[in-house]
């Protein structure tokens, strides 16, 4: 399948993140993007579809904040990356948001999502990559890959978190709907639960969100992704969470993937969006599953047997030296099975 990206995606380069009460190097580094381009080749450039498809998902005040946050940080006399430290768990909407510290807390779910000088350019470029790859699929490609970086699945309509600023999968889903594709399935195979994507579509019965992830009892993002979250209102039953324990290898993962694929088939979508994270890899430095490179080929092949037009968007994966090969294995597995009916 073809792949798409924007050079601006390299411009997001925060220095560090808060981790277990101290600092560590920022795991979601520009080196991830370089490794993907090294392994897969340069691919094709994203086209610019403008801000509207982003605002079909994200609150305009949040998007404006993302764009200006680092400038406000510098204007407040700070240096380095903008980071929040106070979070309004009470009366979130009623707050006066004058200081950068108030804004950044109100638009965040965590303190591991710093804003650097190039963050907006990178997030915007990544969203355009997803829209460009979507356009290839709606134009007749059976599948396409958006090399989004930063990732997207932890951020909601009006909050960032988990290294995510714009929800690329959600933006693509809403853009597809605007072009007449009503029923969509989002399959999230990143190690972490895609809480932002779940939030955005929680009441929406047309968009299935199915996710396989580390049990939030033990893993980020803790407050979402439990098996009893199944959607609400019109969306009741259109959210499927399949949490798995730390240490899960392919023998534990494959049955969950079968369950998720059955749910996708039952939903009857016209488009599949895969939020693909390679942080399920055994050697991932911040995650605790035990998948091997060859498992990604199997996974890709199983997903391809759905026989649906598919947009793949990159989410996490922090074993930088192995990332390119892990993504390539997934693509080879997918492409080898695509067009073959189950
Ligand atoms: N310092 C994605 O994979 N915090 N996000 C972990 C380690 C956040 C991962 C703590 C992990 C978010 C897209
Ligand atoms: Zn992840």
Tab-separated table of C-alpha atoms and ligand atoms in Angstrom:
chain	number	residue	atom	x	y	z
A	1	UNK	CA	0.000	0.000	0.000
A	2	UNK	CA	1.101	3.571	-0.580
A	3	UNK	CA	2.080	5.786	2.339
A	4	UNK	CA	1.823	9.489	3.014
A	5	UNK	CA	3.453	11.994	5.366
A	6	UNK	CA	4.322	15.668	5.749
A	7	UNK	CA	7.860	16.970	6.433
A	8	UNK	CA	6.403	19.249	9.154
A	9	UNK	CA	5.848	16.128	11.236
A	10	UNK	CA	9.573	16.158	12.100
A	11	UNK	CA	9.273	19.598	13.734
A	12	UNK	CA	7.660	18.414	16.985
A	13	UNK	CA	10.638	17.830	19.284
A	14	UNK	CA	9.890	18.192	23.004
A	15	UNK	CA	12.918	17.545	25.210
A	16	UNK	CA	11.536	15.526	28.103
A	17	UNK	CA	8.483	14.182	29.849
A	18	UNK	CA	7.449	13.638	33.426
A	19	UNK	CA	7.800	9.973	34.311
A	20	UNK	CA	7.364	8.363	37.723
A	21	UNK	CA	8.132	11.636	39.469
A	22	UNK	CA	11.247	12.469	37.465
A	23	UNK	CA	12.292	13.375	33.945
A	24	UNK	CA	12.945	11.082	31.034
A	25	UNK	CA	13.798	11.807	27.403
A	26	UNK	CA	10.600	12.366	25.414
A	27	UNK	CA	9.738	8.902	24.061
A	28	UNK	CA	7.681	10.076	21.075
A	29	UNK	CA	10.752	11.469	19.319
A	30	UNK	CA	11.350	12.764	15.776
A	31	UNK	CA	13.678	9.741	15.390
A	32	UNK	CA	10.536	7.581	15.191
A	33	UNK	CA	9.444	9.420	12.065
A	34	UNK	CA	12.939	9.219	10.535
A	35	UNK	CA	13.025	5.471	11.232
A	36	UNK	CA	9.692	4.971	9.459
A	37	UNK	CA	10.828	6.911	6.399
A	38	UNK	CA	14.126	4.988	6.378
A	39	UNK	CA	12.394	1.624	6.426
A	40	UNK	CA	9.480	2.374	4.100
A	41	UNK	CA	10.995	4.971	1.789
A	42	UNK	CA	9.901	8.594	1.464
A	43	UNK	CA	6.412	7.791	0.232
A	44	UNK	CA	4.182	10.577	-1.035
A	45	UNK	CA	3.602	14.046	0.388
A	46	UNK	CA	0.416	15.007	2.202
A	47	UNK	CA	-1.844	17.517	0.489
A	48	UNK	CA	-3.390	20.360	2.481
A	49	UNK	CA	-7.110	19.937	3.091
A	50	UNK	CA	-7.207	22.969	5.390
A	51	UNK	CA	-8.463	23.431	8.937
A	52	UNK	CA	-12.145	22.507	8.369
A	53	UNK	CA	-11.755	18.720	8.617
A	54	UNK	CA	-9.829	19.248	11.864
A	55	UNK	CA	-12.606	21.455	13.244
A	56	UNK	CA	-15.164	18.774	12.359
A	57	UNK	CA	-13.659	16.874	15.328
A	58	UNK	CA	-11.904	19.405	17.540
A	59	UNK	CA	-13.270	22.388	19.465
A	60	UNK	CA	-12.117	25.620	17.747
A	61	UNK	CA	-10.911	27.035	21.089
A	62	UNK	CA	-8.769	23.927	21.597
A	63	UNK	CA	-7.311	24.135	18.068
A	64	UNK	CA	-6.529	27.842	18.583
A	65	UNK	CA	-4.859	26.986	21.892
A	66	UNK	CA	-2.651	24.330	20.270
A	67	UNK	CA	-1.557	26.821	17.668
A	68	UNK	CA	-0.664	29.621	20.117
A	69	UNK	CA	0.362	27.735	23.266
A	70	UNK	CA	4.095	27.762	22.729
A	71	UNK	CA	4.099	31.477	21.854
A	72	UNK	CA	2.095	32.196	25.021
A	73	UNK	CA	4.623	30.158	26.963
A	74	UNK	CA	7.513	32.242	25.620
A	75	UNK	CA	5.545	35.460	26.182
A	76	UNK	CA	5.162	34.447	29.838
A	77	UNK	CA	8.970	34.453	30.084
A	78	UNK	CA	9.388	30.692	30.042
A	79	UNK	CA	11.796	28.645	27.980
A	80	UNK	CA	11.714	25.114	26.610
A	81	UNK	CA	8.505	23.123	26.259
A	82	UNK	CA	5.106	24.279	27.500
A	83	UNK	CA	3.804	21.851	30.123
A	84	UNK	CA	0.784	21.964	32.383
A	85	UNK	CA	0.878	21.331	36.093
A	86	UNK	CA	-2.677	21.994	37.321
A	87	UNK	CA	-5.772	20.243	36.007
A	88	UNK	CA	-9.357	21.424	36.583
A	89	UNK	CA	-11.165	18.276	37.643
A	90	UNK	CA	-13.956	20.477	38.962
A	91	UNK	CA	-15.975	23.038	36.933
A	92	UNK	CA	-13.779	22.615	33.891
A	93	UNK	CA	-15.867	24.764	31.561
A	94	UNK	CA	-16.532	27.640	33.942
A	95	UNK	CA	-12.916	28.647	34.425
A	96	UNK	CA	-11.315	31.893	33.366
A	97	UNK	CA	-8.380	30.925	31.200
A	98	UNK	CA	-5.988	33.842	31.175
A	99	UNK	CA	-2.662	32.357	32.099
A	100	UNK	CA	-0.971	29.833	29.837
A	101	UNK	CA	-0.828	27.529	32.875
A	102	UNK	CA	-4.636	27.652	33.180
A	103	UNK	CA	-5.214	27.082	29.475
A	104	UNK	CA	-2.762	24.217	29.178
A	105	UNK	CA	-4.268	22.390	32.148
A	106	UNK	CA	-7.822	22.897	30.900
A	107	UNK	CA	-6.935	21.432	27.502
A	108	UNK	CA	-4.912	18.453	28.828
A	109	UNK	CA	-5.570	15.092	30.408
A	110	UNK	CA	-1.989	14.494	31.552
A	111	UNK	CA	1.475	16.010	32.021
A	112	UNK	CA	3.276	13.863	29.455
A	113	UNK	CA	2.186	15.872	26.412
A	114	UNK	CA	4.481	18.917	26.138
A	115	UNK	CA	4.072	21.599	23.500
A	116	UNK	CA	7.241	22.674	21.686
A	117	UNK	CA	7.781	25.265	18.962
A	118	UNK	CA	6.998	22.828	16.137
A	119	UNK	CA	4.106	20.956	17.736
A	120	UNK	CA	1.291	22.582	15.791
A	121	UNK	CA	3.097	22.201	12.448
A	122	UNK	CA	3.675	18.511	13.137
A	123	UNK	CA	0.175	17.755	14.390
A	124	UNK	CA	-1.381	19.672	11.493
A	125	UNK	CA	0.866	17.875	8.983
A	126	UNK	CA	-0.032	14.498	10.485
A	127	UNK	CA	-3.746	15.208	10.237
A	128	UNK	CA	-3.253	16.195	6.574
A	129	UNK	CA	-1.372	12.918	6.003
A	130	UNK	CA	-4.369	11.001	7.331
A	131	UNK	CA	-6.712	13.003	5.082
A	132	UNK	CA	-4.472	12.430	2.060
A	133	UNK	CA	-4.266	8.681	2.697
A	134	UNK	CA	-8.047	8.629	3.141
A	135	UNK	CA	-8.402	10.346	-0.218
A	136	UNK	CA	-6.316	7.570	-1.817
A	137	UNK	CA	-8.634	4.936	-0.327
A	138	UNK	CA	-11.814	6.763	-1.342
A	139	UNK	CA	-10.229	7.164	-4.781
A	140	UNK	CA	-9.943	3.395	-5.207
A	141	UNK	CA	-6.812	2.143	-3.401
A	142	UNK	CA	-7.723	-0.896	-1.329
A	143	UNK	CA	-5.571	0.454	1.529
A	144	UNK	CA	-3.245	3.339	2.394
A	145	UNK	CA	-0.971	4.242	5.300
A	146	UNK	CA	-0.635	7.639	6.980
A	147	UNK	CA	2.686	7.923	8.819
A	148	UNK	CA	1.166	10.195	11.441
A	149	UNK	CA	3.509	11.483	14.088
A	150	UNK	CA	2.651	12.786	16.660
A	151	UNK	CA	0.036	10.087	17.216
A	152	UNK	CA	-3.639	10.883	17.822
A	153	UNK	CA	-5.767	8.349	19.657
A	154	UNK	CA	-5.438	9.736	23.207
A	155	UNK	CA	-6.681	13.248	22.399
A	156	UNK	CA	-10.348	14.135	22.460
A	157	UNK	CA	-12.404	16.931	20.965
A	158	UNK	CA	-10.952	19.464	23.422
A	159	UNK	CA	-8.019	17.859	25.192
A	160	UNK	CA	-4.533	16.597	24.439
A	161	UNK	CA	-2.794	13.732	26.207
A	162	UNK	CA	-0.618	10.647	25.800
A	163	UNK	CA	1.666	12.369	23.229
A	164	UNK	CA	-1.420	13.201	21.088
A	165	UNK	CA	-2.722	16.618	19.944
A	166	UNK	CA	-5.020	16.024	16.961
A	167	UNK	CA	-6.978	12.783	16.597
A	168	UNK	CA	-5.949	11.674	13.113
A	169	UNK	CA	-8.198	8.596	13.010
A	170	UNK	CA	-11.240	10.610	14.106
A	171	UNK	CA	-10.496	13.419	11.646
A	172	UNK	CA	-10.291	10.888	8.821
A	173	UNK	CA	-13.513	9.194	9.954
A	174	UNK	CA	-15.482	12.450	9.996
A	175	UNK	CA	-13.992	13.453	6.613
A	176	UNK	CA	-15.071	10.105	5.154
A	177	UNK	CA	-18.590	10.673	6.483
A	178	UNK	CA	-18.636	14.129	4.904
A	179	UNK	CA	-17.897	12.365	1.622
A	180	UNK	CA	-20.803	9.971	2.034
A	181	UNK	CA	-19.236	6.990	3.815
A	182	UNK	CA	-21.606	6.588	6.751
A	183	UNK	CA	-20.690	3.318	8.478
A	184	UNK	CA	-17.120	3.100	9.697
A	185	UNK	CA	-15.151	0.778	11.980
A	186	UNK	CA	-12.082	2.004	13.851
A	187	UNK	CA	-9.885	-0.857	15.019
A	188	UNK	CA	-7.291	0.312	17.561
A	189	UNK	CA	-4.373	-2.078	18.110
A	190	UNK	CA	-2.005	0.307	19.900
A	191	UNK	CA	-0.796	-0.996	23.296
A	192	UNK	CA	-2.707	1.798	25.048
A	193	UNK	CA	-6.440	2.342	25.014
A	194	UNK	CA	-7.521	5.005	22.485
A	195	UNK	CA	-9.510	7.040	24.972
A	196	UNK	CA	-9.787	10.128	22.780
A	197	UNK	CA	-11.217	8.207	19.846
A	198	UNK	CA	-13.607	6.405	22.177
A	199	UNK	CA	-14.807	9.716	23.656
A	200	UNK	CA	-15.378	11.297	20.235
A	201	UNK	CA	-17.569	8.441	18.992
A	202	UNK	CA	-19.078	7.228	22.282
A	203	UNK	CA	-22.643	8.297	21.379
A	204	UNK	CA	-22.288	7.539	17.669
A	205	UNK	CA	-23.828	4.283	16.447
A	206	UNK	CA	-22.422	4.663	12.916
A	207	UNK	CA	-18.789	4.500	14.005
A	208	UNK	CA	-17.683	1.313	15.761
A	209	UNK	CA	-14.677	1.760	18.028
A	210	UNK	CA	-13.020	-1.578	18.834
A	211	UNK	CA	-9.803	-1.599	20.834
A	212	UNK	CA	-7.332	-4.219	22.093
A	213	UNK	CA	-5.035	-2.782	24.739
A	214	UNK	CA	-3.288	-3.182	28.066
A	215	UNK	CA	-5.733	-3.365	30.944
A	216	UNK	CA	-6.257	0.178	32.236
A	217	UNK	CA	-6.268	-1.229	35.761
A	218	UNK	CA	-2.472	-1.344	35.362
A	219	UNK	CA	-1.717	0.930	32.412
A	220	UNK	CA	-2.206	4.420	30.995
A	221	UNK	CA	-4.782	5.947	30.474
A	222	UNK	CA	-6.316	4.271	33.585
A	223	UNK	CA	-9.749	5.987	33.466
A	224	UNK	CA	-10.904	4.603	30.118
A	225	UNK	CA	-10.792	1.286	28.280
A	226	UNK	CA	-12.450	-1.056	30.754
A	227	UNK	CA	-14.569	-3.861	29.327
A	228	UNK	CA	-17.831	-2.402	30.683
A	229	UNK	CA	-17.503	0.788	28.555
A	230	UNK	CA	-19.774	-0.078	25.615
A	231	UNK	CA	-20.998	3.274	24.292
A	232	UNK	CA	-24.080	5.281	25.189
A	233	UNK	CA	-27.342	6.469	23.623
A	234	UNK	CA	-27.329	5.803	19.885
A	235	UNK	CA	-23.790	4.488	20.362
A	236	UNK	CA	-24.725	1.776	22.856
A	237	UNK	CA	-22.883	-1.364	21.727
A	238	UNK	CA	-20.701	0.491	19.198
A	239	UNK	CA	-17.717	0.619	21.566
A	240	UNK	CA	-15.839	-2.629	22.245
A	241	UNK	CA	-12.970	-2.746	24.735
A	242	UNK	CA	-10.796	-5.836	24.972
A	243	UNK	CA	-8.276	-5.206	27.765
A	244	UNK	CA	-5.451	-7.746	28.129
A	245	UNK	CA	-2.938	-8.273	30.941
A	246	UNK	CA	0.685	-7.176	30.873
A	247	UNK	CA	2.843	-9.963	29.461
A	248	UNK	CA	0.321	-10.896	26.734
A	249	UNK	CA	1.970	-12.634	23.769
A	250	UNK	CA	0.484	-13.688	20.433
A	251	UNK	CA	-1.311	-16.693	21.985
A	252	UNK	CA	-3.301	-14.282	24.170
A	253	UNK	CA	-3.572	-11.517	21.576
A	254	UNK	CA	-4.897	-13.538	18.623
A	255	UNK	CA	-8.234	-14.546	20.233
A	256	UNK	CA	-8.903	-10.894	21.141
A	257	UNK	CA	-8.140	-9.883	17.565
A	258	UNK	CA	-10.594	-12.535	16.312
A	259	UNK	CA	-13.263	-11.096	18.627
A	260	UNK	CA	-12.576	-7.555	17.406
A	261	UNK	CA	-12.677	-8.639	13.748
A	262	UNK	CA	-16.015	-10.399	14.335
A	263	UNK	CA	-17.374	-7.149	15.799
A	264	UNK	CA	-16.131	-5.197	12.777
A	265	UNK	CA	-17.861	-7.651	10.418
A	266	UNK	CA	-21.084	-7.499	12.436
A	267	UNK	CA	-21.056	-3.690	12.251
A	268	UNK	CA	-21.097	-3.876	8.444
A	269	UNK	CA	-18.851	-0.873	7.726
A	270	UNK	CA	-17.968	0.587	4.331
A	271	UNK	CA	-14.547	1.727	5.598
A	272	UNK	CA	-12.023	0.404	8.113
A	273	UNK	CA	-9.635	2.716	9.940
A	274	UNK	CA	-6.795	0.974	11.783
A	275	UNK	CA	-5.086	2.869	14.599
A	276	UNK	CA	-1.824	0.943	14.406
A	277	UNK	CA	0.675	1.145	17.260
A	278	UNK	CA	3.812	-0.994	17.375
A	279	UNK	CA	4.159	-0.482	21.132
A	280	UNK	CA	2.757	-4.006	21.649
A	281	UNK	CA	6.293	-5.140	20.665
A	282	UNK	CA	8.152	-7.251	23.256
A	283	UNK	CA	11.037	-4.777	23.372
A	284	UNK	CA	9.003	-1.588	23.613
A	285	UNK	CA	10.605	0.567	26.324
A	286	UNK	CA	7.355	1.901	27.864
A	287	UNK	CA	4.956	-1.029	27.279
A	288	UNK	CA	4.457	-4.607	28.488
A	289	UNK	CA	3.106	-6.922	25.797
A	290	UNK	CA	5.248	-9.590	24.148
A	291	UNK	CA	4.473	-9.469	20.416
A	292	UNK	CA	7.216	-10.356	17.948
A	293	UNK	CA	7.919	-8.962	14.507
A	294	UNK	CA	6.335	-11.944	12.725
A	295	UNK	CA	3.156	-11.432	14.752
A	296	UNK	CA	2.643	-8.093	12.986
A	297	UNK	CA	2.630	-9.879	9.622
A	298	UNK	CA	-0.004	-12.276	10.936
A	299	UNK	CA	-1.994	-9.377	12.388
A	300	UNK	CA	-1.894	-7.462	9.110
A	301	UNK	CA	-3.016	-10.541	7.200
A	302	UNK	CA	-5.929	-11.182	9.557
A	303	UNK	CA	-7.110	-7.573	9.266
A	304	UNK	CA	-6.845	-7.691	5.458
A	305	UNK	CA	-9.210	-10.668	5.344
A	306	UNK	CA	-12.006	-8.286	6.409
A	307	UNK	CA	-11.856	-7.287	2.744
A	308	UNK	CA	-12.714	-3.648	3.498
A	309	UNK	CA	-11.195	-0.440	2.114
A	310	UNK	CA	-8.659	0.361	4.832
A	311	UNK	CA	-6.903	3.455	6.091
A	312	UNK	CA	-4.016	2.699	8.459
A	313	UNK	CA	-2.850	5.548	10.717
A	314	UNK	CA	0.275	5.325	12.869
A	315	UNK	CA	-0.141	5.648	16.608
A	316	UNK	CA	2.599	4.586	19.074
A	317	UNK	CA	5.701	2.359	19.016
A	318	UNK	CA	8.803	3.446	20.910
A	319	UNK	CA	11.438	0.783	20.171
A	320	UNK	CA	12.836	3.125	17.536
A	321	UNK	CA	15.418	0.703	16.119
A	322	UNK	CA	12.728	-1.923	15.474
A	323	UNK	CA	9.872	0.393	14.503
A	324	UNK	CA	10.430	0.497	10.753
A	325	UNK	CA	10.730	-3.283	10.459
A	326	UNK	CA	7.664	-3.839	12.657
A	327	UNK	CA	5.538	-1.544	10.519
A	328	UNK	CA	6.941	-3.104	7.333
A	329	UNK	CA	5.999	-6.578	8.629
A	330	UNK	CA	2.425	-5.432	9.267
A	331	UNK	CA	2.185	-3.966	5.750
A	332	UNK	CA	3.636	-7.090	4.118
A	333	UNK	CA	1.179	-9.274	6.009
A	334	UNK	CA	-1.715	-7.005	5.067
A	335	UNK	CA	-0.759	-6.697	1.406
A	336	UNK	CA	-0.154	-10.457	1.077
A	337	UNK	CA	-3.750	-11.202	2.151
A	338	UNK	CA	-5.550	-8.237	0.652
A	339	UNK	CA	-7.903	-9.130	-2.159
A	340	UNK	CA	-8.041	-12.733	-0.935
A	341	UNK	CA	-11.511	-13.511	0.385
A	342	UNK	CA	-11.646	-15.272	3.755
B	1	LIG	N1	6.675	8.247	30.591
B	1	LIG	C1	0.780	6.381	22.563
B	1	LIG	O1	1.287	5.285	22.482
B	1	LIG	N2	2.738	8.093	29.400
B	1	LIG	N3	0.852	7.103	23.690
B	1	LIG	C2	3.530	6.960	29.726
B	1	LIG	C3	5.907	7.082	30.330
B	1	LIG	C4	1.981	8.173	28.230
B	1	LIG	C5	1.502	6.591	24.872
B	1	LIG	C6	4.490	7.271	30.817
B	1	LIG	C7	1.972	7.029	27.280
B	1	LIG	C8	1.200	7.433	26.044
B	1	LIG	C9	0.129	7.007	21.388
B	2	LIG	ZN1	0.465	3.481	22.739
